[in-house]
Amino acid sequence: MTSMSRARVARRIAAGAAYGGGGIGLAGAAAVGLLLAEVQMAKRHVGNGSGGRVPVADGLYGTVYSTPDEPPLRLTMLGDSTAAGQGVHRAGQTPGALLASGLSAVAERPVELHNVALPGATSDDLDRQVALVLADPSRVPDVCVIMIGANDVTHRMPATRSVRHLSAAVRRLRTAGAEVVVGTCPDLGTVERVQQPLRWLARRASRQLAAAQTIGSVEQGGRTVSLGDLLGPEFEANPRELFGPDNYHPSAEGYATAAMAVLPTVCAALALWPAEEERPDVARREGFLPVARAAAEAASEAGTEVTAAMPTGPRGPWALLKRRRRRRVSEPQTSASPTSPSGV
C-alpha cells in the first residue's frame, strides 16, 4: 500500500473515530476467517500478550541530580505489556526505567516514574488508566508515554473504536496539563512465528492503525513516534537478539531500541532538546505535511515523530514530521536505580 493510500485509509479511520462511525475493517472482511485461524495457530507458539511477571520499576531515578528547591520531573507510562515491560527480568530493563534514566540525564533532574500500563490491555482500558493517573490533581505528570495498539489488532478491535479511546486519553491528559507522547502500534508482521498470509495482513493492519493513531493523537495535542522498530525490520533481521524468551515480547535490547527512539521526543515535548534540532532538516527528509500524509509516512518508517504544526491548511491540519537523532539509552546502573519508600 502506498503512503497516499495509507493516508486516505488513516484519515477515514480517524474521522470515524471522531464522529462515532462504525468499524472500518483493518484487513478486509473476506480475510477475517483465515486471519482468525492463523492467529489461533500463532498463539499456540508465541506469548499472547498477557500473563507472566512484570518487573516493578516505579520510583525515583537520577537522585544524583536532586536539589532542595527543584521537584523531580514526573513521567507516567500507560498502555499494554510493551509499556509495562513484560518479557524482561529486571526493572532497569523496562522501557519506563530506561526513559526515566535517559530523561534524568538530559534534564539533569531526578525523574519520578509511575507505570499504570496493563499487560494484555487494549485501547479501551486507557479510560481506566487515565483515571488512575489523574486521580490526584496535585500530581499531574509532566509527561505521559502511551504504548498501545498491538492487542487491538490481535483482538480485532475496530480501528475507529481503538483510535476513539486513544484520542480521548490524549485529550484528557493534555487538558490536565501533561505532555503526551504516543508510541504507535508496532509492526506485528515481524513476529517470528507468524506465517503468511497472517504476516502480510498483520503488517497492513498494524500500519493502518499506527497512521490513524497518529492523526487522532496529534489532533488532540499529543506527539507520536512510530514504533515499527519495536517489532520491525531490525527485529526481523535479528529475532534471536531482539525478541525475548517468549518470541513475542521484546528482549532487554529490544526495549532499549524502542526507548532510544522515544526519548528524543519526550525531551522535545518538555523543551529539553537542542533548539537547532527543532527546525526541520531537509537532508533528513523532515518538513511540514498534511497530518494524514505525515501519519502515513511515519507508519512506514520507525522512529519518525509527528507533532502538530499549523491548525489548518488547504488540505486540513498540518504536522511536522521529524526524524530525530537518537541518543543511546542504557540500563540504569546501581547508582541510578529507582528508589522509593517501598524500596522498589
mmCIF file of C-alpha atoms in Angstrom:
data_model
loop_
_atom_site.group_PDB
_atom_site.id
_atom_site.type_symbol
_atom_site.label_atom_id
_atom_site.label_comp_id
_atom_site.label_asym_id
_atom_site.label_seq_id
_atom_site.Cartn_x
_atom_site.Cartn_y
_atom_site.Cartn_z
ATOM 1 C CA MET A 1 0.000 0.000 0.000
ATOM 2 C CA THR A 2 1.375 3.427 -0.961
ATOM 3 C CA SER A 3 1.735 6.230 1.581
ATOM 4 C CA MET A 4 -1.034 8.182 -0.173
ATOM 5 C CA SER A 5 -3.415 5.217 0.047
ATOM 6 C CA ARG A 6 -2.460 4.665 3.677
ATOM 7 C CA ALA A 7 -3.076 8.345 4.360
ATOM 8 C CA ARG A 8 -6.605 8.092 2.931
ATOM 9 C CA VAL A 9 -7.399 4.988 4.995
ATOM 10 C CA ALA A 10 -5.950 6.546 8.152
ATOM 11 C CA ARG A 11 -7.983 9.710 7.633
ATOM 12 C CA ARG A 12 -11.193 7.664 7.214
ATOM 13 C CA ILE A 13 -10.464 5.709 10.399
ATOM 14 C CA ALA A 14 -9.655 8.865 12.366
ATOM 15 C CA ALA A 15 -12.780 10.592 11.038
ATOM 16 C CA GLY A 16 -14.872 7.594 12.002
ATOM 17 C CA ALA A 17 -13.390 7.707 15.485
ATOM 18 C CA ALA A 18 -14.094 11.412 15.851
ATOM 19 C CA TYR A 19 -17.671 11.227 14.626
ATOM 20 C CA GLY A 20 -18.704 7.903 16.069
ATOM 21 C CA GLY A 21 -18.633 5.924 12.843
ATOM 22 C CA GLY A 22 -18.661 2.172 12.706
ATOM 23 C CA GLY A 23 -15.624 -0.053 12.393
ATOM 24 C CA ILE A 24 -13.560 0.056 9.243
ATOM 25 C CA GLY A 25 -12.036 -3.347 8.610
ATOM 26 C CA LEU A 26 -8.285 -3.339 9.071
ATOM 27 C CA ALA A 27 -7.644 -6.285 6.802
ATOM 28 C CA GLY A 28 -10.911 -6.729 4.922
ATOM 29 C CA ALA A 29 -13.941 -8.790 5.858
ATOM 30 C CA ALA A 30 -13.125 -11.586 3.417
ATOM 31 C CA ALA A 31 -9.861 -12.301 5.217
ATOM 32 C CA VAL A 32 -11.281 -12.414 8.759
ATOM 33 C CA GLY A 33 -11.932 -16.174 8.836
ATOM 34 C CA LEU A 34 -8.464 -17.001 7.592
ATOM 35 C CA LEU A 35 -6.912 -14.423 9.905
ATOM 36 C CA LEU A 36 -8.643 -15.898 12.968
ATOM 37 C CA ALA A 37 -7.450 -19.403 12.134
ATOM 38 C CA GLU A 38 -3.882 -18.188 11.665
ATOM 39 C CA VAL A 39 -3.997 -16.126 14.889
ATOM 40 C CA GLN A 40 -5.066 -19.139 16.935
ATOM 41 C CA MET A 41 -2.264 -21.193 15.407
ATOM 42 C CA ALA A 42 0.285 -18.470 16.109
ATOM 43 C CA LYS A 43 -0.892 -18.079 19.702
ATOM 44 C CA ARG A 44 -0.001 -21.683 20.379
ATOM 45 C CA HIS A 45 3.617 -20.826 19.577
ATOM 46 C CA VAL A 46 4.082 -17.303 20.954
ATOM 47 C CA GLY A 47 3.026 -15.337 24.007
ATOM 48 C CA ASN A 48 -0.495 -13.928 23.903
ATOM 49 C CA GLY A 49 0.263 -10.527 25.384
ATOM 50 C CA SER A 50 -0.735 -11.351 28.938
ATOM 51 C CA GLY A 51 0.493 -13.346 31.868
ATOM 52 C CA GLY A 52 4.000 -13.529 33.313
ATOM 53 C CA ARG A 53 5.629 -11.383 35.955
ATOM 54 C CA VAL A 54 6.377 -7.782 35.036
ATOM 55 C CA PRO A 55 9.215 -6.062 36.934
ATOM 56 C CA VAL A 56 8.085 -3.101 39.049
ATOM 57 C CA ALA A 57 10.159 -0.077 38.043
ATOM 58 C CA ASP A 58 8.242 2.722 39.784
ATOM 59 C CA GLY A 59 10.418 5.063 41.796
ATOM 60 C CA LEU A 60 12.872 7.933 41.619
ATOM 61 C CA TYR A 61 15.659 7.987 39.030
ATOM 62 C CA GLY A 62 18.694 10.241 38.852
ATOM 63 C CA THR A 63 18.875 11.076 42.559
ATOM 64 C CA VAL A 64 22.394 12.407 41.959
ATOM 65 C CA TYR A 65 20.702 15.474 40.432
ATOM 66 C CA SER A 66 18.487 16.181 43.461
ATOM 67 C CA THR A 67 18.365 19.761 44.718
ATOM 68 C CA PRO A 68 16.285 21.028 47.649
ATOM 69 C CA ASP A 69 14.359 23.660 45.668
ATOM 70 C CA GLU A 70 13.552 21.706 42.492
ATOM 71 C CA PRO A 71 10.981 18.875 42.418
ATOM 72 C CA PRO A 72 11.556 15.829 40.206
ATOM 73 C CA LEU A 73 10.002 15.579 36.782
ATOM 74 C CA ARG A 74 7.055 13.187 36.690
ATOM 75 C CA LEU A 75 6.947 10.536 33.947
ATOM 76 C CA THR A 76 3.989 8.144 33.634
ATOM 77 C CA MET A 77 3.711 5.103 31.370
ATOM 78 C CA LEU A 78 0.330 3.917 30.072
ATOM 79 C CA GLY A 79 -0.656 1.172 27.670
ATOM 80 C CA ASP A 80 -0.159 -2.565 27.288
ATOM 81 C CA SER A 81 2.544 -5.140 28.034
ATOM 82 C CA THR A 82 5.048 -3.212 25.935
ATOM 83 C CA ALA A 83 4.664 -0.116 28.116
ATOM 84 C CA ALA A 84 4.746 -2.283 31.239
ATOM 85 C CA GLY A 85 7.954 -4.018 30.170
ATOM 86 C CA GLN A 86 6.795 -7.620 30.040
ATOM 87 C CA GLY A 87 9.411 -10.066 28.852
ATOM 88 C CA VAL A 88 12.436 -8.848 30.851
ATOM 89 C CA HIS A 89 13.521 -9.788 34.355
ATOM 90 C CA ARG A 90 14.992 -6.606 35.826
ATOM 91 C CA ALA A 91 13.220 -3.304 36.494
ATOM 92 C CA GLY A 92 16.058 -1.389 34.868
ATOM 93 C CA GLN A 93 15.408 -3.156 31.559
ATOM 94 C CA THR A 94 11.824 -1.923 31.203
ATOM 95 C CA PRO A 95 11.105 0.968 28.812
ATOM 96 C CA GLY A 96 9.823 3.119 31.669
ATOM 97 C CA ALA A 97 13.060 2.755 33.617
ATOM 98 C CA LEU A 98 15.156 3.373 30.512
ATOM 99 C CA LEU A 99 13.181 6.508 29.628
ATOM 100 C CA ALA A 100 13.265 7.812 33.202
ATOM 101 C CA SER A 101 17.021 7.314 33.395
ATOM 102 C CA GLY A 102 17.608 8.930 29.992
ATOM 103 C CA LEU A 103 15.280 11.859 30.718
ATOM 104 C CA SER A 104 17.022 12.453 34.038
ATOM 105 C CA ALA A 105 20.421 12.574 32.344
ATOM 106 C CA VAL A 106 19.218 15.045 29.693
ATOM 107 C CA ALA A 107 17.311 17.277 32.132
ATOM 108 C CA GLU A 108 19.858 16.883 34.934
ATOM 109 C CA ARG A 109 16.938 16.478 37.289
ATOM 110 C CA PRO A 110 15.519 13.484 39.133
ATOM 111 C CA VAL A 111 12.601 11.769 37.415
ATOM 112 C CA GLU A 112 9.765 10.099 39.277
ATOM 113 C CA LEU A 113 8.386 7.145 37.314
ATOM 114 C CA HIS A 114 4.862 5.793 37.685
ATOM 115 C CA ASN A 115 3.581 2.967 35.487
ATOM 116 C CA VAL A 116 -0.124 2.128 35.147
ATOM 117 C CA ALA A 117 0.182 0.030 31.971
ATOM 118 C CA LEU A 118 -1.579 -3.341 31.973
ATOM 119 C CA PRO A 119 -0.310 -6.413 30.074
ATOM 120 C CA GLY A 120 -2.954 -7.584 27.648
ATOM 121 C CA ALA A 121 -4.707 -4.204 27.575
ATOM 122 C CA THR A 122 -6.488 -2.877 24.523
ATOM 123 C CA SER A 123 -7.159 0.807 23.931
ATOM 124 C CA ASP A 124 -10.474 0.776 25.779
ATOM 125 C CA ASP A 125 -8.520 0.225 29.023
ATOM 126 C CA LEU A 126 -6.952 3.674 28.614
ATOM 127 C CA ASP A 127 -10.091 5.229 30.136
ATOM 128 C CA ARG A 128 -9.342 3.406 33.404
ATOM 129 C CA GLN A 129 -5.615 4.087 33.248
ATOM 130 C CA VAL A 130 -6.076 7.821 32.688
ATOM 131 C CA ALA A 131 -8.463 7.965 35.659
ATOM 132 C CA LEU A 132 -5.702 6.464 37.820
ATOM 133 C CA VAL A 133 -3.149 8.945 36.507
ATOM 134 C CA LEU A 134 -5.381 11.956 37.146
ATOM 135 C CA ALA A 135 -6.814 10.781 40.478
ATOM 136 C CA ASP A 136 -4.661 13.303 42.369
ATOM 137 C CA PRO A 137 -4.864 16.737 40.660
ATOM 138 C CA SER A 138 -1.798 17.897 42.600
ATOM 139 C CA ARG A 139 0.379 15.209 40.985
ATOM 140 C CA VAL A 140 -0.344 15.528 37.278
ATOM 141 C CA PRO A 141 2.609 14.103 35.303
ATOM 142 C CA ASP A 142 4.888 16.394 33.345
ATOM 143 C CA VAL A 143 4.861 13.864 30.513
ATOM 144 C CA CYS A 144 2.974 10.664 29.736
ATOM 145 C CA VAL A 145 4.128 7.972 27.333
ATOM 146 C CA ILE A 146 1.439 5.699 25.882
ATOM 147 C CA MET A 147 2.304 2.459 24.065
ATOM 148 C CA ILE A 148 -0.807 0.685 22.796
ATOM 149 C CA GLY A 149 -2.286 -0.987 19.747
ATOM 150 C CA ALA A 150 -0.828 -4.472 19.279
ATOM 151 C CA ASN A 151 -3.634 -6.158 21.218
ATOM 152 C CA ASP A 152 -6.214 -4.089 19.353
ATOM 153 C CA VAL A 153 -5.018 -5.740 16.140
ATOM 154 C CA THR A 154 -4.861 -9.288 17.513
ATOM 155 C CA HIS A 155 -8.252 -8.886 19.257
ATOM 156 C CA ARG A 156 -9.814 -7.412 16.083
ATOM 157 C CA MET A 157 -10.973 -4.234 17.813
ATOM 158 C CA PRO A 158 -12.446 -1.896 15.171
ATOM 159 C CA ALA A 159 -9.849 0.720 14.310
ATOM 160 C CA THR A 160 -12.318 3.573 14.805
ATOM 161 C CA ARG A 161 -13.048 2.392 18.331
ATOM 162 C CA SER A 162 -9.355 1.964 19.085
ATOM 163 C CA VAL A 163 -8.490 5.475 17.904
ATOM 164 C CA ARG A 164 -11.506 6.970 19.676
ATOM 165 C CA HIS A 165 -10.286 5.683 23.057
ATOM 166 C CA LEU A 166 -6.703 6.776 22.406
ATOM 167 C CA SER A 167 -7.758 10.250 21.285
ATOM 168 C CA ALA A 168 -9.919 10.664 24.388
ATOM 169 C CA ALA A 169 -6.995 9.632 26.598
ATOM 170 C CA VAL A 170 -4.642 12.118 24.948
ATOM 171 C CA ARG A 171 -7.241 14.878 25.233
ATOM 172 C CA ARG A 172 -7.850 14.253 28.952
ATOM 173 C CA LEU A 173 -4.136 14.167 29.761
ATOM 174 C CA ARG A 174 -3.386 17.293 27.720
ATOM 175 C CA THR A 175 -6.319 19.149 29.295
ATOM 176 C CA ALA A 176 -4.913 18.282 32.718
ATOM 177 C CA GLY A 177 -1.575 19.817 31.720
ATOM 178 C CA ALA A 178 0.568 16.791 30.831
ATOM 179 C CA GLU A 179 2.605 16.454 27.666
ATOM 180 C CA VAL A 180 1.772 13.239 25.812
ATOM 181 C CA VAL A 181 3.931 11.048 23.588
ATOM 182 C CA VAL A 182 2.310 8.051 21.908
ATOM 183 C CA GLY A 183 4.358 5.117 20.679
ATOM 184 C CA THR A 184 2.121 3.894 17.869
ATOM 185 C CA CYS A 185 1.212 0.295 17.086
ATOM 186 C CA PRO A 186 4.304 -1.805 16.301
ATOM 187 C CA ASP A 187 4.578 -3.946 13.193
ATOM 188 C CA LEU A 188 3.116 -7.313 14.169
ATOM 189 C CA GLY A 189 4.055 -8.733 10.795
ATOM 190 C CA THR A 190 7.560 -9.389 12.081
ATOM 191 C CA VAL A 191 6.737 -11.722 14.983
ATOM 192 C CA GLU A 192 8.982 -14.657 14.158
ATOM 193 C CA ARG A 193 6.417 -17.452 14.204
ATOM 194 C CA VAL A 194 3.690 -15.575 12.334
ATOM 195 C CA GLN A 195 3.384 -17.078 8.841
ATOM 196 C CA GLN A 196 1.843 -15.873 5.598
ATOM 197 C CA PRO A 197 -0.816 -14.756 4.907
ATOM 198 C CA LEU A 198 -1.173 -13.564 8.506
ATOM 199 C CA ARG A 199 2.203 -11.844 8.318
ATOM 200 C CA TRP A 200 1.081 -9.612 5.446
ATOM 201 C CA LEU A 201 -2.325 -8.964 6.996
ATOM 202 C CA ALA A 202 -0.815 -8.169 10.387
ATOM 203 C CA ARG A 203 1.683 -5.749 8.841
ATOM 204 C CA ARG A 204 -1.031 -3.992 6.864
ATOM 205 C CA ALA A 205 -3.355 -3.773 9.872
ATOM 206 C CA SER A 206 -0.557 -2.552 12.176
ATOM 207 C CA ARG A 207 0.491 0.238 9.833
ATOM 208 C CA GLN A 208 -3.073 1.350 9.161
ATOM 209 C CA LEU A 209 -3.759 1.566 12.884
ATOM 210 C CA ALA A 210 -0.450 3.332 13.577
ATOM 211 C CA ALA A 211 -1.248 6.004 10.996
ATOM 212 C CA ALA A 212 -4.766 6.517 12.359
ATOM 213 C CA GLN A 213 -3.407 6.671 15.925
ATOM 214 C CA THR A 214 -1.043 9.404 14.782
ATOM 215 C CA ILE A 215 -3.840 11.523 13.340
ATOM 216 C CA GLY A 216 -6.023 11.100 16.424
ATOM 217 C CA SER A 217 -3.208 11.843 18.871
ATOM 218 C CA VAL A 218 -1.739 14.833 17.042
ATOM 219 C CA GLU A 219 -5.161 16.427 16.617
ATOM 220 C CA GLN A 220 -5.574 16.284 20.416
ATOM 221 C CA GLY A 221 -2.216 17.934 21.082
ATOM 222 C CA GLY A 222 -0.005 14.891 21.526
ATOM 223 C CA ARG A 223 3.133 13.780 19.706
ATOM 224 C CA THR A 224 3.688 10.363 18.194
ATOM 225 C CA VAL A 225 6.685 8.166 17.481
ATOM 226 C CA SER A 226 6.456 5.231 15.089
ATOM 227 C CA LEU A 227 7.496 2.054 16.905
ATOM 228 C CA GLY A 228 7.960 -0.107 13.847
ATOM 229 C CA ASP A 229 11.470 -0.862 15.152
ATOM 230 C CA LEU A 230 9.932 -2.482 18.202
ATOM 231 C CA LEU A 231 8.720 -5.389 16.096
ATOM 232 C CA GLY A 232 10.068 -4.087 12.810
ATOM 233 C CA PRO A 233 12.839 -4.678 10.285
ATOM 234 C CA GLU A 234 15.587 -4.631 12.896
ATOM 235 C CA PHE A 235 13.768 -7.335 14.872
ATOM 236 C CA GLU A 236 13.032 -9.297 11.729
ATOM 237 C CA ALA A 237 16.729 -9.354 10.883
ATOM 238 C CA ASN A 238 17.829 -10.274 14.421
ATOM 239 C CA PRO A 239 14.934 -12.177 16.031
ATOM 240 C CA ARG A 240 17.134 -14.166 18.410
ATOM 241 C CA GLU A 241 18.780 -10.999 19.671
ATOM 242 C CA LEU A 242 15.866 -8.590 19.818
ATOM 243 C CA PHE A 243 12.943 -10.780 20.881
ATOM 244 C CA GLY A 244 12.544 -12.073 24.415
ATOM 245 C CA PRO A 245 12.303 -15.725 25.503
ATOM 246 C CA ASP A 246 8.593 -15.932 24.552
ATOM 247 C CA ASN A 247 9.368 -14.874 20.936
ATOM 248 C CA TYR A 248 6.686 -12.186 21.220
ATOM 249 C CA HIS A 249 7.733 -9.525 23.708
ATOM 250 C CA PRO A 250 10.970 -7.586 23.175
ATOM 251 C CA SER A 251 14.170 -8.518 24.951
ATOM 252 C CA ALA A 252 16.128 -6.042 27.054
ATOM 253 C CA GLU A 253 17.969 -4.863 23.947
ATOM 254 C CA GLY A 254 14.687 -4.590 22.082
ATOM 255 C CA TYR A 255 13.214 -2.331 24.759
ATOM 256 C CA ALA A 256 16.377 -0.242 24.711
ATOM 257 C CA THR A 257 15.911 0.204 20.948
ATOM 258 C CA ALA A 258 12.346 1.397 21.485
ATOM 259 C CA ALA A 259 13.294 3.708 24.357
ATOM 260 C CA MET A 260 16.085 5.194 22.253
ATOM 261 C CA ALA A 261 13.502 6.067 19.592
ATOM 262 C CA VAL A 262 11.040 7.640 22.055
ATOM 263 C CA LEU A 263 13.441 9.545 24.342
ATOM 264 C CA PRO A 264 14.218 12.459 21.961
ATOM 265 C CA THR A 265 10.503 13.171 21.521
ATOM 266 C CA VAL A 266 9.890 13.018 25.283
ATOM 267 C CA CYS A 267 12.705 15.517 25.765
ATOM 268 C CA ALA A 268 11.443 17.745 22.959
ATOM 269 C CA ALA A 269 7.947 17.763 24.476
ATOM 270 C CA LEU A 270 9.487 19.160 27.672
ATOM 271 C CA ALA A 271 11.609 21.710 25.747
ATOM 272 C CA LEU A 272 14.808 19.875 26.703
ATOM 273 C CA TRP A 273 16.075 19.079 23.200
ATOM 274 C CA PRO A 274 18.574 21.416 21.482
ATOM 275 C CA ALA A 275 16.818 24.331 19.774
ATOM 276 C CA GLU A 276 18.569 23.677 16.461
ATOM 277 C CA GLU A 277 17.007 20.211 16.399
ATOM 278 C CA GLU A 278 13.522 21.721 16.328
ATOM 279 C CA ARG A 279 13.976 23.119 12.828
ATOM 280 C CA PRO A 280 13.142 20.672 10.032
ATOM 281 C CA ASP A 281 16.211 19.253 8.322
ATOM 282 C CA VAL A 282 15.653 18.785 4.590
ATOM 283 C CA ALA A 283 18.628 16.419 4.426
ATOM 284 C CA ARG A 284 16.781 14.057 6.770
ATOM 285 C CA ARG A 285 13.570 14.451 4.766
ATOM 286 C CA GLU A 286 11.839 16.391 7.520
ATOM 287 C CA GLY A 287 9.178 19.000 6.939
ATOM 288 C CA PHE A 288 5.585 20.151 7.151
ATOM 289 C CA LEU A 289 2.905 17.899 5.666
ATOM 290 C CA PRO A 290 -0.857 17.433 5.914
ATOM 291 C CA VAL A 291 -1.328 15.397 9.081
ATOM 292 C CA ALA A 292 -2.681 12.329 7.248
ATOM 293 C CA ARG A 293 0.299 12.284 4.876
ATOM 294 C CA ALA A 294 2.742 12.705 7.767
ATOM 295 C CA ALA A 295 0.988 9.892 9.650
ATOM 296 C CA ALA A 296 1.250 7.536 6.679
ATOM 297 C CA GLU A 297 4.942 8.266 6.165
ATOM 298 C CA ALA A 298 5.663 7.788 9.866
ATOM 299 C CA ALA A 299 3.893 4.429 9.900
ATOM 300 C CA SER A 300 6.272 3.258 7.177
ATOM 301 C CA GLU A 301 9.463 4.354 8.917
ATOM 302 C CA ALA A 302 10.167 3.518 12.532
ATOM 303 C CA GLY A 303 11.422 6.203 14.871
ATOM 304 C CA THR A 304 9.643 9.008 12.989
ATOM 305 C CA GLU A 305 7.990 11.726 15.081
ATOM 306 C CA VAL A 306 4.842 13.610 14.153
ATOM 307 C CA THR A 307 3.668 16.700 16.035
ATOM 308 C CA ALA A 308 1.058 19.366 15.344
ATOM 309 C CA ALA A 309 2.282 22.362 13.360
ATOM 310 C CA MET A 310 -0.403 24.558 11.795
ATOM 311 C CA PRO A 311 -4.060 24.216 12.793
ATOM 312 C CA THR A 312 -5.274 24.166 9.211
ATOM 313 C CA GLY A 313 -4.220 24.369 5.607
ATOM 314 C CA PRO A 314 -5.577 23.723 2.093
ATOM 315 C CA ARG A 315 -5.860 20.006 2.913
ATOM 316 C CA GLY A 316 -6.743 20.198 6.592
ATOM 317 C CA PRO A 317 -4.479 20.261 9.680
ATOM 318 C CA TRP A 318 -0.724 20.152 9.094
ATOM 319 C CA ALA A 319 2.000 18.463 11.094
ATOM 320 C CA LEU A 320 5.769 18.490 11.401
ATOM 321 C CA LEU A 321 7.472 15.213 10.547
ATOM 322 C CA LYS A 322 10.833 14.735 12.296
ATOM 323 C CA ARG A 323 13.491 12.043 12.173
ATOM 324 C CA ARG A 324 15.369 12.915 15.330
ATOM 325 C CA ARG A 325 18.897 11.802 16.070
ATOM 326 C CA ARG A 326 18.740 9.155 18.735
ATOM 327 C CA ARG A 327 20.695 9.108 21.955
ATOM 328 C CA ARG A 328 21.952 5.872 23.379
ATOM 329 C CA VAL A 329 19.793 4.644 26.253
ATOM 330 C CA SER A 330 21.463 2.189 28.588
ATOM 331 C CA GLU A 331 20.095 0.241 31.510
ATOM 332 C CA PRO A 332 20.248 2.256 34.764
ATOM 333 C CA GLN A 333 23.231 1.336 36.885
ATOM 334 C CA THR A 334 23.057 0.723 40.627
ATOM 335 C CA SER A 335 23.761 4.383 41.418
ATOM 336 C CA ALA A 336 20.872 5.446 39.186
ATOM 337 C CA SER A 337 18.433 2.700 40.160
ATOM 338 C CA PRO A 338 14.971 3.701 41.278
ATOM 339 C CA THR A 339 14.394 4.489 44.912
ATOM 340 C CA SER A 340 11.086 4.733 46.704
ATOM 341 C CA PRO A 341 9.687 4.419 50.215
ATOM 342 C CA SER A 342 8.763 0.814 49.418
ATOM 343 C CA GLY A 343 12.309 0.048 48.315
ATOM 344 C CA VAL A 344 11.341 -0.649 44.694
#
